[in-house]
Amino acid sequence: MNTTTEVLLSALVLIGAGFTFVGSLSLVRFKDFYTRLHGPTKATTLGVGCLLIASSVFFSVTGEGLSLHEILVTFFLFITAPVSAHLLAKAALHLGLPSIAALPEEAPTTRRDSAPSRRD
């Protein structure tokens, strides 16, 4: 393995570990459900993704062969983690879970009484 590959792999591992640490720290530091959901989801997705890519590159360079499992795990992680976070946040909004940040006002709706009738 040459020096360039070692530097690239080391950088990917350090970046992945840094993102994972920041995601774990945000889970402890943030105060409400929505921010606790946002921090670890985004940071951990990037962190684990970098670690899996580094592992895949390492094993393909050392002659073990390209690992299809690591590529699939990375792909499914990048797809499912943001979707599951979105669904959890939407369920929390639906249940009326309070948030520290101000939520946007809902658009005014028209009442059925004031809408013109189509029976004419």
Tab-separated table of N, CA and C in Angstrom:
chain	number	residue	atom	x	y	z
A	1	MET	N	0.856	-1.174	0.000
A	1	MET	CA	0.000	0.000	0.000
A	1	MET	C	0.903	1.238	0.000
A	2	ASN	N	0.606	2.206	-0.859
A	2	ASN	CA	1.453	3.388	-0.955
A	2	ASN	C	1.014	4.473	0.037
A	3	THR	N	1.821	5.499	0.133
A	3	THR	CA	1.600	6.554	1.119
A	3	THR	C	0.323	7.337	0.841
A	4	THR	N	0.022	7.573	-0.415
A	4	THR	CA	-1.186	8.324	-0.761
A	4	THR	C	-2.441	7.602	-0.286
A	5	THR	N	-2.480	6.310	-0.478
A	5	THR	CA	-3.635	5.527	-0.035
A	5	THR	C	-3.740	5.530	1.483
A	6	GLU	N	-2.601	5.421	2.154
A	6	GLU	CA	-2.618	5.440	3.616
A	6	GLU	C	-3.105	6.781	4.153
A	7	VAL	N	-2.685	7.865	3.522
A	7	VAL	CA	-3.133	9.199	3.946
A	7	VAL	C	-4.631	9.351	3.693
A	8	LEU	N	-5.100	8.891	2.546
A	8	LEU	CA	-6.526	8.964	2.230
A	8	LEU	C	-7.353	8.156	3.224
A	9	LEU	N	-6.910	6.940	3.513
A	9	LEU	CA	-7.637	6.097	4.465
A	9	LEU	C	-7.617	6.694	5.867
A	10	SER	N	-6.475	7.229	6.267
A	10	SER	CA	-6.386	7.862	7.587
A	10	SER	C	-7.311	9.067	7.679
A	11	ALA	N	-7.350	9.856	6.611
A	11	ALA	CA	-8.238	11.024	6.602
A	11	ALA	C	-9.700	10.596	6.683
A	12	LEU	N	-10.084	9.571	5.927
A	12	LEU	CA	-11.469	9.090	5.979
A	12	LEU	C	-11.838	8.559	7.361
A	13	VAL	N	-10.920	7.833	7.993
A	13	VAL	CA	-11.193	7.302	9.335
A	13	VAL	C	-11.309	8.442	10.345
A	14	LEU	N	-10.409	9.427	10.262
A	14	LEU	CA	-10.478	10.554	11.198
A	14	LEU	C	-11.723	11.401	10.980
A	15	ILE	N	-12.085	11.639	9.733
A	15	ILE	CA	-13.306	12.395	9.443
A	15	ILE	C	-14.528	11.630	9.931
A	16	GLY	N	-14.559	10.338	9.670
A	16	GLY	CA	-15.676	9.518	10.133
A	16	GLY	C	-15.791	9.496	11.641
A	17	ALA	N	-14.653	9.348	12.324
A	17	ALA	CA	-14.670	9.352	13.788
A	17	ALA	C	-15.086	10.716	14.323
A	18	GLY	N	-14.638	11.778	13.674
A	18	GLY	CA	-15.024	13.129	14.103
A	18	GLY	C	-16.517	13.372	13.958
A	19	PHE	N	-17.075	13.002	12.806
A	19	PHE	CA	-18.518	13.169	12.607
A	19	PHE	C	-19.320	12.335	13.600
A	20	THR	N	-18.883	11.112	13.842
A	20	THR	CA	-19.597	10.249	14.785
A	20	THR	C	-19.526	10.817	16.197
A	21	PHE	N	-18.378	11.354	16.582
A	21	PHE	CA	-18.243	11.965	17.904
A	21	PHE	C	-19.137	13.191	18.038
A	22	VAL	N	-19.156	14.035	17.015
A	22	VAL	CA	-20.007	15.231	17.056
A	22	VAL	C	-21.482	14.836	17.126
A	23	GLY	N	-21.868	13.793	16.398
A	23	GLY	CA	-23.251	13.319	16.465
A	23	GLY	C	-23.615	12.805	17.841
A	24	SER	N	-22.706	12.086	18.471
A	24	SER	CA	-22.957	11.589	19.825
A	24	SER	C	-23.009	12.735	20.822
A	25	LEU	N	-22.140	13.705	20.661
A	25	LEU	CA	-22.124	14.863	21.548
A	25	LEU	C	-23.405	15.685	21.403
A	26	SER	N	-23.888	15.817	20.186
A	26	SER	CA	-25.122	16.586	19.984
A	26	SER	C	-26.327	15.885	20.599
A	27	LEU	N	-26.300	14.577	20.674
A	27	LEU	CA	-27.387	13.848	21.326
A	27	LEU	C	-27.445	14.183	22.812
A	28	VAL	N	-26.301	14.385	23.415
A	28	VAL	CA	-26.247	14.711	24.841
A	28	VAL	C	-26.537	16.192	25.079
A	29	ARG	N	-26.035	17.066	24.217
A	29	ARG	CA	-26.098	18.500	24.471
A	29	ARG	C	-27.417	19.161	24.084
A	30	PHE	N	-28.068	18.697	23.050
A	30	PHE	CA	-29.283	19.366	22.597
A	30	PHE	C	-30.431	19.115	23.558
A	31	LYS	N	-31.395	20.035	23.564
A	31	LYS	CA	-32.402	20.042	24.610
A	31	LYS	C	-33.732	19.385	24.249
A	32	ASP	N	-34.179	19.499	23.033
A	32	ASP	CA	-35.494	18.937	22.712
A	32	ASP	C	-35.380	17.830	21.665
A	33	PHE	N	-36.500	17.192	21.411
A	33	PHE	CA	-36.531	16.017	20.535
A	33	PHE	C	-36.057	16.336	19.129
A	34	TYR	N	-36.493	17.454	18.583
A	34	TYR	CA	-36.209	17.770	17.184
A	34	TYR	C	-34.715	18.012	16.954
A	35	THR	N	-34.079	18.757	17.843
A	35	THR	CA	-32.646	18.990	17.667
A	35	THR	C	-31.847	17.735	17.997
A	36	ARG	N	-32.319	16.955	18.959
A	36	ARG	CA	-31.645	15.682	19.249
A	36	ARG	C	-31.762	14.721	18.080
A	37	LEU	N	-32.835	14.807	17.353
A	37	LEU	CA	-33.012	13.956	16.187
A	37	LEU	C	-32.124	14.422	15.035
A	38	HIS	N	-32.006	15.730	14.871
A	38	HIS	CA	-31.264	16.283	13.743
A	38	HIS	C	-29.758	16.029	13.860
A	39	GLY	N	-29.195	16.311	15.020
A	39	GLY	CA	-27.743	16.211	15.190
A	39	GLY	C	-27.172	14.835	14.900
A	40	PRO	N	-27.607	13.814	15.614
A	40	PRO	CA	-27.025	12.488	15.384
A	40	PRO	C	-27.335	11.912	14.011
A	41	THR	N	-28.498	12.217	13.472
A	41	THR	CA	-28.857	11.639	12.175
A	41	THR	C	-27.910	12.125	11.086
A	42	LYS	N	-27.710	13.414	11.020
A	42	LYS	CA	-26.855	13.957	9.960
A	42	LYS	C	-25.389	13.594	10.179
A	43	ALA	N	-24.907	13.807	11.395
A	43	ALA	CA	-23.485	13.590	11.654
A	43	ALA	C	-23.115	12.112	11.623
A	44	THR	N	-23.943	11.282	12.201
A	44	THR	CA	-23.615	9.864	12.244
A	44	THR	C	-23.711	9.234	10.863
A	45	THR	N	-24.631	9.692	10.048
A	45	THR	CA	-24.719	9.182	8.680
A	45	THR	C	-23.416	9.453	7.930
A	46	LEU	N	-22.915	10.670	8.032
A	46	LEU	CA	-21.648	10.989	7.363
A	46	LEU	C	-20.475	10.258	8.005
A	47	GLY	N	-20.486	10.136	9.333
A	47	GLY	CA	-19.391	9.463	10.024
A	47	GLY	C	-19.295	7.994	9.679
A	48	VAL	N	-20.400	7.290	9.790
A	48	VAL	CA	-20.394	5.858	9.472
A	48	VAL	C	-20.154	5.650	7.978
A	49	GLY	N	-20.671	6.544	7.154
A	49	GLY	CA	-20.414	6.451	5.718
A	49	GLY	C	-18.933	6.568	5.397
A	50	CYS	N	-18.243	7.527	6.023
A	50	CYS	CA	-16.794	7.671	5.806
A	50	CYS	C	-16.034	6.445	6.292
A	51	LEU	N	-16.425	5.906	7.444
A	51	LEU	CA	-15.745	4.714	7.967
A	51	LEU	C	-15.956	3.505	7.054
A	52	LEU	N	-17.166	3.342	6.546
A	52	LEU	CA	-17.431	2.212	5.652
A	52	LEU	C	-16.699	2.358	4.317
A	53	ILE	N	-16.629	3.572	3.808
A	53	ILE	CA	-15.895	3.798	2.562
A	53	ILE	C	-14.404	3.536	2.772
A	54	ALA	N	-13.863	3.989	3.915
A	54	ALA	CA	-12.450	3.725	4.217
A	54	ALA	C	-12.187	2.229	4.335
A	55	SER	N	-13.087	1.512	4.979
A	55	SER	CA	-12.922	0.065	5.119
A	55	SER	C	-12.991	-0.630	3.767
A	56	SER	N	-13.913	-0.203	2.930
A	56	SER	CA	-14.051	-0.803	1.609
A	56	SER	C	-12.805	-0.553	0.755
A	57	VAL	N	-12.288	0.674	0.796
A	57	VAL	CA	-11.074	0.990	0.037
A	57	VAL	C	-9.885	0.193	0.575
A	58	PHE	N	-9.772	0.082	1.890
A	58	PHE	CA	-8.657	-0.660	2.489
A	58	PHE	C	-8.655	-2.115	2.038
A	59	PHE	N	-9.801	-2.773	2.124
A	59	PHE	CA	-9.832	-4.191	1.771
A	59	PHE	C	-9.696	-4.420	0.268
A	60	SER	N	-10.106	-3.453	-0.546
A	60	SER	CA	-9.908	-3.626	-1.984
A	60	SER	C	-8.450	-3.400	-2.370
A	61	VAL	N	-7.745	-2.526	-1.654
A	61	VAL	CA	-6.334	-2.259	-1.948
A	61	VAL	C	-5.439	-3.386	-1.451
A	62	THR	N	-5.758	-3.980	-0.312
A	62	THR	CA	-4.903	-5.031	0.260
A	62	THR	C	-5.085	-6.376	-0.419
A	63	GLY	N	-5.991	-6.479	-1.359
A	63	GLY	CA	-6.145	-7.721	-2.095
A	63	GLY	C	-7.255	-8.614	-1.591
A	64	GLU	N	-7.977	-8.190	-0.590
A	64	GLU	CA	-9.100	-8.980	-0.075
A	64	GLU	C	-10.284	-8.942	-1.044
A	65	GLY	N	-10.325	-7.936	-1.876
A	65	GLY	CA	-11.425	-7.792	-2.816
A	65	GLY	C	-12.411	-6.743	-2.346
A	66	LEU	N	-13.149	-6.225	-3.289
A	66	LEU	CA	-14.151	-5.209	-2.985
A	66	LEU	C	-15.317	-5.861	-2.259
A	67	SER	N	-15.681	-5.305	-1.131
A	67	SER	CA	-16.743	-5.880	-0.314
A	67	SER	C	-18.091	-5.299	-0.729
A	68	LEU	N	-18.935	-6.138	-1.272
A	68	LEU	CA	-20.264	-5.703	-1.675
A	68	LEU	C	-21.115	-5.355	-0.458
A	69	HIS	N	-20.880	-6.040	0.645
A	69	HIS	CA	-21.661	-5.791	1.861
A	69	HIS	C	-21.464	-4.361	2.356
A	70	GLU	N	-20.229	-3.888	2.367
A	70	GLU	CA	-19.953	-2.535	2.845
A	70	GLU	C	-20.556	-1.484	1.925
A	71	ILE	N	-20.518	-1.738	0.642
A	71	ILE	CA	-21.115	-0.798	-0.305
A	71	ILE	C	-22.629	-0.746	-0.114
A	72	LEU	N	-23.251	-1.901	0.067
A	72	LEU	CA	-24.700	-1.925	0.281
A	72	LEU	C	-25.102	-1.279	1.602
A	73	VAL	N	-24.330	-1.530	2.657
A	73	VAL	CA	-24.629	-0.899	3.948
A	73	VAL	C	-24.511	0.614	3.834
A	74	THR	N	-23.477	1.101	3.159
A	74	THR	CA	-23.314	2.542	2.957
A	74	THR	C	-24.487	3.115	2.176
A	75	PHE	N	-24.875	2.456	1.109
A	75	PHE	CA	-25.991	2.928	0.289
A	75	PHE	C	-27.288	2.979	1.099
A	76	PHE	N	-27.606	1.897	1.794
A	76	PHE	CA	-28.851	1.868	2.560
A	76	PHE	C	-28.820	2.837	3.737
A	77	LEU	N	-27.657	3.061	4.318
A	77	LEU	CA	-27.541	4.036	5.401
A	77	LEU	C	-27.839	5.440	4.894
A	78	PHE	N	-27.277	5.799	3.744
A	78	PHE	CA	-27.514	7.128	3.188
A	78	PHE	C	-28.968	7.321	2.764
A	79	ILE	N	-29.658	6.256	2.430
A	79	ILE	CA	-31.059	6.362	2.030
A	79	ILE	C	-31.993	6.333	3.234
A	80	THR	N	-31.793	5.392	4.146
A	80	THR	CA	-32.786	5.167	5.201
A	80	THR	C	-32.661	6.095	6.400
A	81	ALA	N	-31.472	6.543	6.754
A	81	ALA	CA	-31.327	7.389	7.943
A	81	ALA	C	-32.062	8.725	7.807
A	82	PRO	N	-31.913	9.468	6.716
A	82	PRO	CA	-32.674	10.713	6.600
A	82	PRO	C	-34.183	10.488	6.490
A	83	VAL	N	-34.586	9.415	5.835
A	83	VAL	CA	-36.022	9.137	5.704
A	83	VAL	C	-36.623	8.804	7.060
A	84	SER	N	-35.937	7.985	7.847
A	84	SER	CA	-36.470	7.641	9.170
A	84	SER	C	-36.488	8.859	10.086
A	85	ALA	N	-35.484	9.730	10.001
A	85	ALA	CA	-35.494	10.954	10.807
A	85	ALA	C	-36.654	11.855	10.407
A	86	HIS	N	-36.918	11.945	9.115
A	86	HIS	CA	-38.043	12.755	8.647
A	86	HIS	C	-39.368	12.198	9.162
A	87	LEU	N	-39.523	10.891	9.110
A	87	LEU	CA	-40.766	10.281	9.589
A	87	LEU	C	-40.934	10.449	11.092
A	88	LEU	N	-39.863	10.331	11.853
A	88	LEU	CA	-39.950	10.552	13.297
A	88	LEU	C	-40.317	11.997	13.618
A	89	ALA	N	-39.720	12.952	12.906
A	89	ALA	CA	-40.050	14.360	13.136
A	89	ALA	C	-41.490	14.657	12.744
A	90	LYS	N	-41.947	14.070	11.662
A	90	LYS	CA	-43.328	14.286	11.231
A	90	LYS	C	-44.313	13.693	12.234
A	91	ALA	N	-43.989	12.526	12.792
A	91	ALA	CA	-44.845	11.922	13.813
A	91	ALA	C	-44.861	12.772	15.077
A	92	ALA	N	-43.714	13.332	15.447
A	92	ALA	CA	-43.662	14.194	16.629
A	92	ALA	C	-44.473	15.463	16.412
A	93	LEU	N	-44.414	16.029	15.210
A	93	LEU	CA	-45.244	17.199	14.904
A	93	LEU	C	-46.723	16.849	14.960
A	94	HIS	N	-47.062	15.698	14.435
A	94	HIS	CA	-48.456	15.255	14.432
A	94	HIS	C	-48.977	15.059	15.856
A	95	LEU	N	-48.128	14.551	16.741
A	95	LEU	CA	-48.521	14.340	18.133
A	95	LEU	C	-48.471	15.619	18.959
A	96	GLY	N	-47.926	16.687	18.388
A	96	GLY	CA	-47.868	17.964	19.091
A	96	GLY	C	-46.745	18.050	20.105
A	97	LEU	N	-45.661	17.348	19.873
A	97	LEU	CA	-44.520	17.396	20.780
A	97	LEU	C	-43.931	18.802	20.761
A	98	PRO	N	-43.748	19.427	21.925
A	98	PRO	CA	-43.272	20.816	21.939
A	98	PRO	C	-41.822	20.927	21.469
A	99	SER	N	-41.508	22.101	20.943
A	99	SER	CA	-40.171	22.379	20.440
A	99	SER	C	-39.658	23.661	21.078
A	100	ILE	N	-38.350	23.756	21.242
A	100	ILE	CA	-37.755	24.990	21.758
A	100	ILE	C	-37.838	26.075	20.693
A	101	ALA	N	-37.543	25.727	19.466
A	101	ALA	CA	-37.593	26.681	18.359
A	101	ALA	C	-39.044	26.947	17.985
A	102	ALA	N	-39.297	28.154	17.528
A	102	ALA	CA	-40.651	28.502	17.111
A	102	ALA	C	-40.968	27.800	15.797
A	103	LEU	N	-42.100	27.144	15.758
A	103	LEU	CA	-42.529	26.471	14.540
A	103	LEU	C	-43.236	27.472	13.641
A	104	PRO	N	-43.166	27.299	12.331
A	104	PRO	CA	-43.840	28.240	11.432
A	104	PRO	C	-45.351	28.158	11.599
A	105	GLU	N	-45.983	29.306	11.412
A	105	GLU	CA	-47.441	29.370	11.512
A	105	GLU	C	-48.059	28.604	10.349
A	106	GLU	N	-49.191	27.988	10.618
A	106	GLU	CA	-49.896	27.309	9.537
A	106	GLU	C	-50.612	28.343	8.682
A	107	ALA	N	-50.755	28.042	7.421
A	107	ALA	CA	-51.444	28.945	6.511
A	107	ALA	C	-52.917	28.995	6.896
A	108	PRO	N	-53.520	30.178	6.811
A	108	PRO	CA	-54.939	30.262	7.163
A	108	PRO	C	-55.780	29.447	6.186
A	109	THR	N	-56.733	28.752	6.723
A	109	THR	CA	-57.609	27.938	5.884
A	109	THR	C	-58.976	28.584	5.812
A	110	THR	N	-59.662	28.325	4.747
A	110	THR	CA	-61.015	28.859	4.617
A	110	THR	C	-61.994	27.880	5.238
A	111	ARG	N	-62.996	28.425	5.853
A	111	ARG	CA	-64.017	27.583	6.456
A	111	ARG	C	-65.008	27.166	5.388
A	112	ARG	N	-65.679	26.083	5.621
A	112	ARG	CA	-66.663	25.608	4.650
A	112	ARG	C	-67.856	26.554	4.554
A	113	ASP	N	-68.162	27.248	5.665
A	113	ASP	CA	-69.309	28.159	5.654
A	113	ASP	C	-69.076	29.335	4.712
A	114	SER	N	-67.839	29.823	4.641
A	114	SER	CA	-67.568	31.005	3.839
A	114	SER	C	-67.242	30.673	2.384
A	115	ALA	N	-67.037	29.430	2.078
A	115	ALA	CA	-66.722	29.048	0.703
A	115	ALA	C	-67.998	29.057	-0.135
A	116	PRO	N	-67.900	29.498	-1.386
A	116	PRO	CA	-69.104	29.494	-2.230
A	116	PRO	C	-69.583	28.070	-2.481
A	117	SER	N	-70.864	27.926	-2.493
A	117	SER	CA	-71.402	26.580	-2.682
A	117	SER	C	-71.504	26.273	-4.166
A	118	ARG	N	-71.436	25.017	-4.507
A	118	ARG	CA	-71.505	24.592	-5.905
A	118	ARG	C	-72.900	24.092	-6.262
A	119	ARG	N	-73.832	24.278	-5.377
A	119	ARG	CA	-75.179	23.769	-5.638
A	119	ARG	C	-75.998	24.689	-6.530
A	120	ASP	N	-75.491	25.817	-6.904
A	120	ASP	CA	-76.268	26.774	-7.712
A	120	ASP	C	-76.579	26.252	-9.065
